[in-house]
Each structure stands twice: as C-alpha cells, then as structure tokens.
PDB file of C-alpha atoms in Angstrom:
ATOM      1  CA  MET D  10      -7.919  -1.424  -4.533  1.00 64.00           C
ATOM      2  CA  PRO D  11      -6.480  -3.418  -1.632  1.00 77.00           C
ATOM      3  CA  ASP D  12      -3.638  -2.044   0.462  1.00 89.00           C
ATOM      4  CA  ALA D  13      -0.216  -3.134  -0.735  1.00 89.00           C
ATOM      5  CA  SER D  14       3.397  -3.272   0.348  1.00 94.00           C
ATOM      6  CA  GLN D  15       6.433  -2.857  -1.847  1.00 94.00           C
ATOM      7  CA  TRP D  16      10.035  -3.758  -1.120  1.00 95.00           C
ATOM      8  CA  ASN D  17      12.761  -2.425  -3.362  1.00 96.00           C
ATOM      9  CA  LEU D  18      16.441  -3.303  -3.037  1.00 97.00           C
ATOM     10  CA  ARG D  19      19.062  -1.582  -5.176  1.00 97.00           C
ATOM     11  CA  ALA D  20      22.803  -2.078  -5.341  1.00 98.00           C
ATOM     12  CA  GLY D  21      25.143  -0.474  -7.784  1.00 98.00           C
ATOM     13  CA  TYR D  22      28.420   0.932  -9.005  1.00 98.00           C
ATOM     14  CA  ARG D  23      29.331   4.537  -9.734  1.00 97.00           C
ATOM     15  CA  SER D  24      32.340   6.099 -11.444  1.00 96.00           C
ATOM     16  CA  GLU D  25      32.907   9.402 -13.252  1.00 92.00           C
ATOM     17  CA  THR D  26      31.400   8.026 -16.468  1.00 95.00           C
ATOM     18  CA  ILE D  27      29.181   5.063 -15.522  1.00 97.00           C
ATOM     19  CA  ILE D  28      26.325   4.515 -13.091  1.00 97.00           C
ATOM     20  CA  ALA D  29      24.951   0.954 -12.939  1.00 98.00           C
ATOM     21  CA  GLU D  30      22.438  -0.526 -10.521  1.00 98.00           C
ATOM     22  CA  ALA D  31      20.740  -3.880 -10.095  1.00 98.00           C
ATOM     23  CA  ILE D  32      17.163  -3.797  -8.790  1.00 98.00           C
ATOM     24  CA  PHE D  33      15.049  -6.353  -6.920  1.00 98.00           C
ATOM     25  CA  ASN D  34      11.378  -5.436  -6.463  1.00 97.00           C
ATOM     26  CA  LYS D  35       8.667  -7.265  -4.457  1.00 96.00           C
ATOM     27  CA  TRP D  36       5.025  -6.083  -4.694  1.00 93.00           C
ATOM     28  CA  THR D  37       2.396  -7.716  -2.447  1.00 91.00           C
ATOM     29  CA  THR D  38      -1.262  -6.791  -2.013  1.00 90.00           C
ATOM     30  CA  LEU D  39      -2.547  -7.036   1.547  1.00 89.00           C
ATOM     31  CA  GLY D  40      -6.073  -8.118   0.648  1.00 83.00           C
ATOM     32  CA  GLY D  41      -8.254  -8.669  -2.369  1.00 81.00           C
ATOM     33  CA  PHE D  42      -9.320 -11.917  -4.015  1.00 77.00           C
ATOM     34  CA  ASP D  43      -8.178 -14.162  -6.851  1.00 78.00           C
ATOM     35  CA  ILE D  44      -9.537 -13.808 -10.366  1.00 77.00           C
ATOM     36  CA  PRO D  45     -12.317 -16.415 -10.869  1.00 75.00           C
ATOM     37  CA  ARG D  46     -11.818 -19.092 -13.528  1.00 73.00           C
ATOM     38  CA  ASN D  47     -13.998 -17.330 -16.131  1.00 74.00           C
ATOM     39  CA  GLY D  48     -13.694 -13.864 -14.633  1.00 72.00           C
ATOM     40  CA  MET D  49     -12.038 -10.654 -15.654  1.00 72.00           C
ATOM     41  CA  PRO D  50      -9.278  -8.783 -13.809  1.00 71.00           C
ATOM     42  CA  PHE D  51     -10.555  -6.077 -11.466  1.00 73.00           C
ATOM     43  CA  VAL D  52      -8.845  -3.485  -9.268  1.00 74.00           C
ATOM     44  CA  SER D  53      -9.738  -5.412  -6.098  1.00 78.00           C
ATOM     45  CA  ASN D  54      -7.870  -8.566  -7.234  1.00 80.00           C
ATOM     46  CA  LYS D  55      -4.973  -9.903  -5.226  1.00 85.00           C
ATOM     47  CA  MET D  56      -1.761  -9.268  -7.177  1.00 86.00           C
ATOM     48  CA  ASN D  57       1.750 -10.209  -6.129  1.00 91.00           C
ATOM     49  CA  ALA D  58       4.848  -9.796  -8.278  1.00 93.00           C
ATOM     50  CA  THR D  59       8.598 -10.232  -7.976  1.00 96.00           C
ATOM     51  CA  SER D  60      10.837  -8.587 -10.557  1.00 97.00           C
ATOM     52  CA  ILE D  61      14.485  -7.805 -11.217  1.00 98.00           C
ATOM     53  CA  GLY D  62      16.068  -5.152 -13.381  1.00 98.00           C
ATOM     54  CA  LEU D  63      19.198  -3.277 -14.373  1.00 98.00           C
ATOM     55  CA  ASN D  64      19.755   0.458 -14.993  1.00 98.00           C
ATOM     56  CA  ILE D  65      22.861   1.856 -16.709  1.00 98.00           C
ATOM     57  CA  LYS D  66      23.841   5.467 -17.399  1.00 97.00           C
ATOM     58  CA  TYR D  67      26.941   6.489 -19.375  1.00 97.00           C
ATOM     59  CA  GLU D  68      28.265  10.055 -19.291  1.00 95.00           C
ATOM     60  CA  THR D  69      29.897  10.632 -22.683  1.00 94.00           C
ATOM     61  CA  PRO D  70      33.029  12.739 -23.199  1.00 93.00           C
ATOM     62  CA  LEU D  71      30.765  15.398 -24.784  1.00 92.00           C
ATOM     63  CA  ASP D  72      29.731  17.871 -22.085  1.00 88.00           C
ATOM     64  CA  GLY D  73      26.059  17.413 -21.126  1.00 89.00           C
ATOM     65  CA  LEU D  74      25.413  14.250 -23.184  1.00 95.00           C
ATOM     66  CA  SER D  75      24.375  10.989 -21.466  1.00 97.00           C
ATOM     67  CA  VAL D  76      23.135   7.624 -22.720  1.00 98.00           C
ATOM     68  CA  VAL D  77      20.829   5.472 -20.571  1.00 98.00           C
ATOM     69  CA  ALA D  78      19.528   1.917 -20.843  1.00 98.00           C
ATOM     70  CA  ASN D  79      17.459  -0.290 -18.573  1.00 98.00           C
ATOM     71  CA  GLY D  80      15.655  -3.569 -18.551  1.00 98.00           C
ATOM     72  CA  SER D  81      13.476  -5.591 -16.201  1.00 97.00           C
ATOM     73  CA  THR D  82      11.647  -8.900 -16.050  1.00 97.00           C
ATOM     74  CA  THR D  83       8.970 -10.479 -13.867  1.00 96.00           C
ATOM     75  CA  LEU D  84      10.279 -13.541 -12.033  1.00 96.00           C
ATOM     76  CA  GLY D  85       6.939 -14.692 -10.687  1.00 94.00           C
ATOM     77  CA  GLY D  86       3.697 -13.620  -9.129  1.00 91.00           C
ATOM     78  CA  ARG D  87       0.009 -14.141  -8.540  1.00 88.00           C
ATOM     79  CA  ASN D  88      -2.652 -12.805 -10.921  1.00 83.00           C
ATOM     80  CA  VAL D  89       0.065 -10.973 -12.841  1.00 85.00           C
ATOM     81  CA  GLY D  90       1.449 -11.643 -16.303  1.00 85.00           C
ATOM     82  CA  GLN D  91       5.032 -12.394 -17.255  1.00 90.00           C
ATOM     83  CA  ALA D  92       6.599  -9.203 -18.580  1.00 93.00           C
ATOM     84  CA  THR D  93      10.045  -8.249 -19.858  1.00 96.00           C
ATOM     85  CA  GLY D  94      10.921  -4.753 -20.961  1.00 97.00           C
ATOM     86  CA  PHE D  95      13.895  -2.823 -22.317  1.00 98.00           C
ATOM     87  CA  ASN D  96      14.360   0.939 -22.699  1.00 97.00           C
ATOM     88  CA  ALA D  97      17.086   3.215 -23.997  1.00 98.00           C
ATOM     89  CA  GLY D  98      17.468   6.947 -24.215  1.00 98.00           C
ATOM     90  CA  VAL D  99      19.755   9.885 -24.826  1.00 98.00           C
ATOM     91  CA  PHE D 100      19.893  12.949 -22.590  1.00 94.00           C
ATOM     92  CA  TYR D 101      21.409  16.283 -23.471  1.00 94.00           C
ATOM     93  CA  ILE D 102      21.586  19.232 -21.085  1.00 90.00           C
ATOM     94  CA  MET D 103      20.820  22.466 -22.914  1.00 88.00           C
ATOM     95  CA  ASP D 104      22.374  25.317 -20.963  1.00 82.00           C
ATOM     96  CA  PHE D 105      20.792  28.597 -22.057  1.00 84.00           C
ATOM     97  CA  GLY D 106      23.319  30.711 -20.246  1.00 80.00           C
ATOM     98  CA  LYS D 107      25.637  30.637 -17.329  1.00 70.00           C
ATOM     99  CA  LYS D 108      24.081  31.887 -14.145  1.00 69.00           C
ATOM    100  CA  LYS D 109      26.296  33.634 -11.632  1.00 70.00           C
ATOM    101  CA  LYS D 110      25.667  32.890  -8.000  1.00 67.00           C
ATOM    102  CA  LYS D 111      25.331  35.915  -5.768  1.00 63.00           C
ATOM    103  CA  GLU D 112      27.435  35.818  -2.660  1.00 64.00           C
ATOM    104  CA  LYS D 113      25.562  36.531   0.512  1.00 60.00           C
ATOM    105  CA  ARG D 114      27.388  38.658   3.016  1.00 58.00           C
ATOM    106  CA  ARG D 115      26.908  37.809   6.626  1.00 58.00           C
ATOM    107  CA  LYS D 116      26.316  40.672   9.000  1.00 59.00           C
ATOM    108  CA  MET D 117      28.563  40.721  12.000  1.00 57.00           C
ATOM    109  CA  ARG D 118      26.711  40.945  15.305  1.00 59.00           C
ATOM    110  CA  LYS D 119      28.295  42.860  18.142  1.00 54.00           C
TER     111      LYS D 119
END
C-alpha cells in the first residue's frame, strides 16, 4: 500500500447536554497508480477522497443515558466510490458500585 496523508479538521459546540461537531476529512495517497480501464482495484492503487460529516451526542436527563447520531458523505475523490452513511446509537453507563477514592497522605520532609 502506498504511503498516505490524512488531514482532519473538526469544529464543534459543547453544552451540558449536547456535543456537536462538523468534520472535514482529506485522504491522499502519496504514490500508487490508477486502476486500469478493465482492471480490478488493488491495495497499491492511488486513492484520494474528501469527505464531510457531523457527529451529535445528547446527554438525556436520565443519569448515564446518552443518544448519539452521526453521518458522513464523500464529496469527491480518485479511484474511490461515492458513499453516504448514517449511524445512531444509545449508550448507558452501568455503574456496578460506587468506588471510594483513597486519599494519599504526603509525608512531611524535615
């Protein structure tokens, strides 16, 4: 596989209940060759892609419960297909018991 570089830019918003971020991603191979007219894709092919996406996380009023959603799409590229994807999920933190932190005492040096 040829060497590659990837640039990723993220900007977002955060509050007590919502985290949202927009994503710009640029993937460029630093070598390789184009797929021939009647050829098959191979790991040494040159592949470039530019994509954008959005991630959102919502912290519900229920303690430990979060809802997430994200989506992304390919804006353009070389030897890469057009792709759009969406995902959603639910997270719940299962706390199996409160753990007490031990306080460390510092020894005084004289």
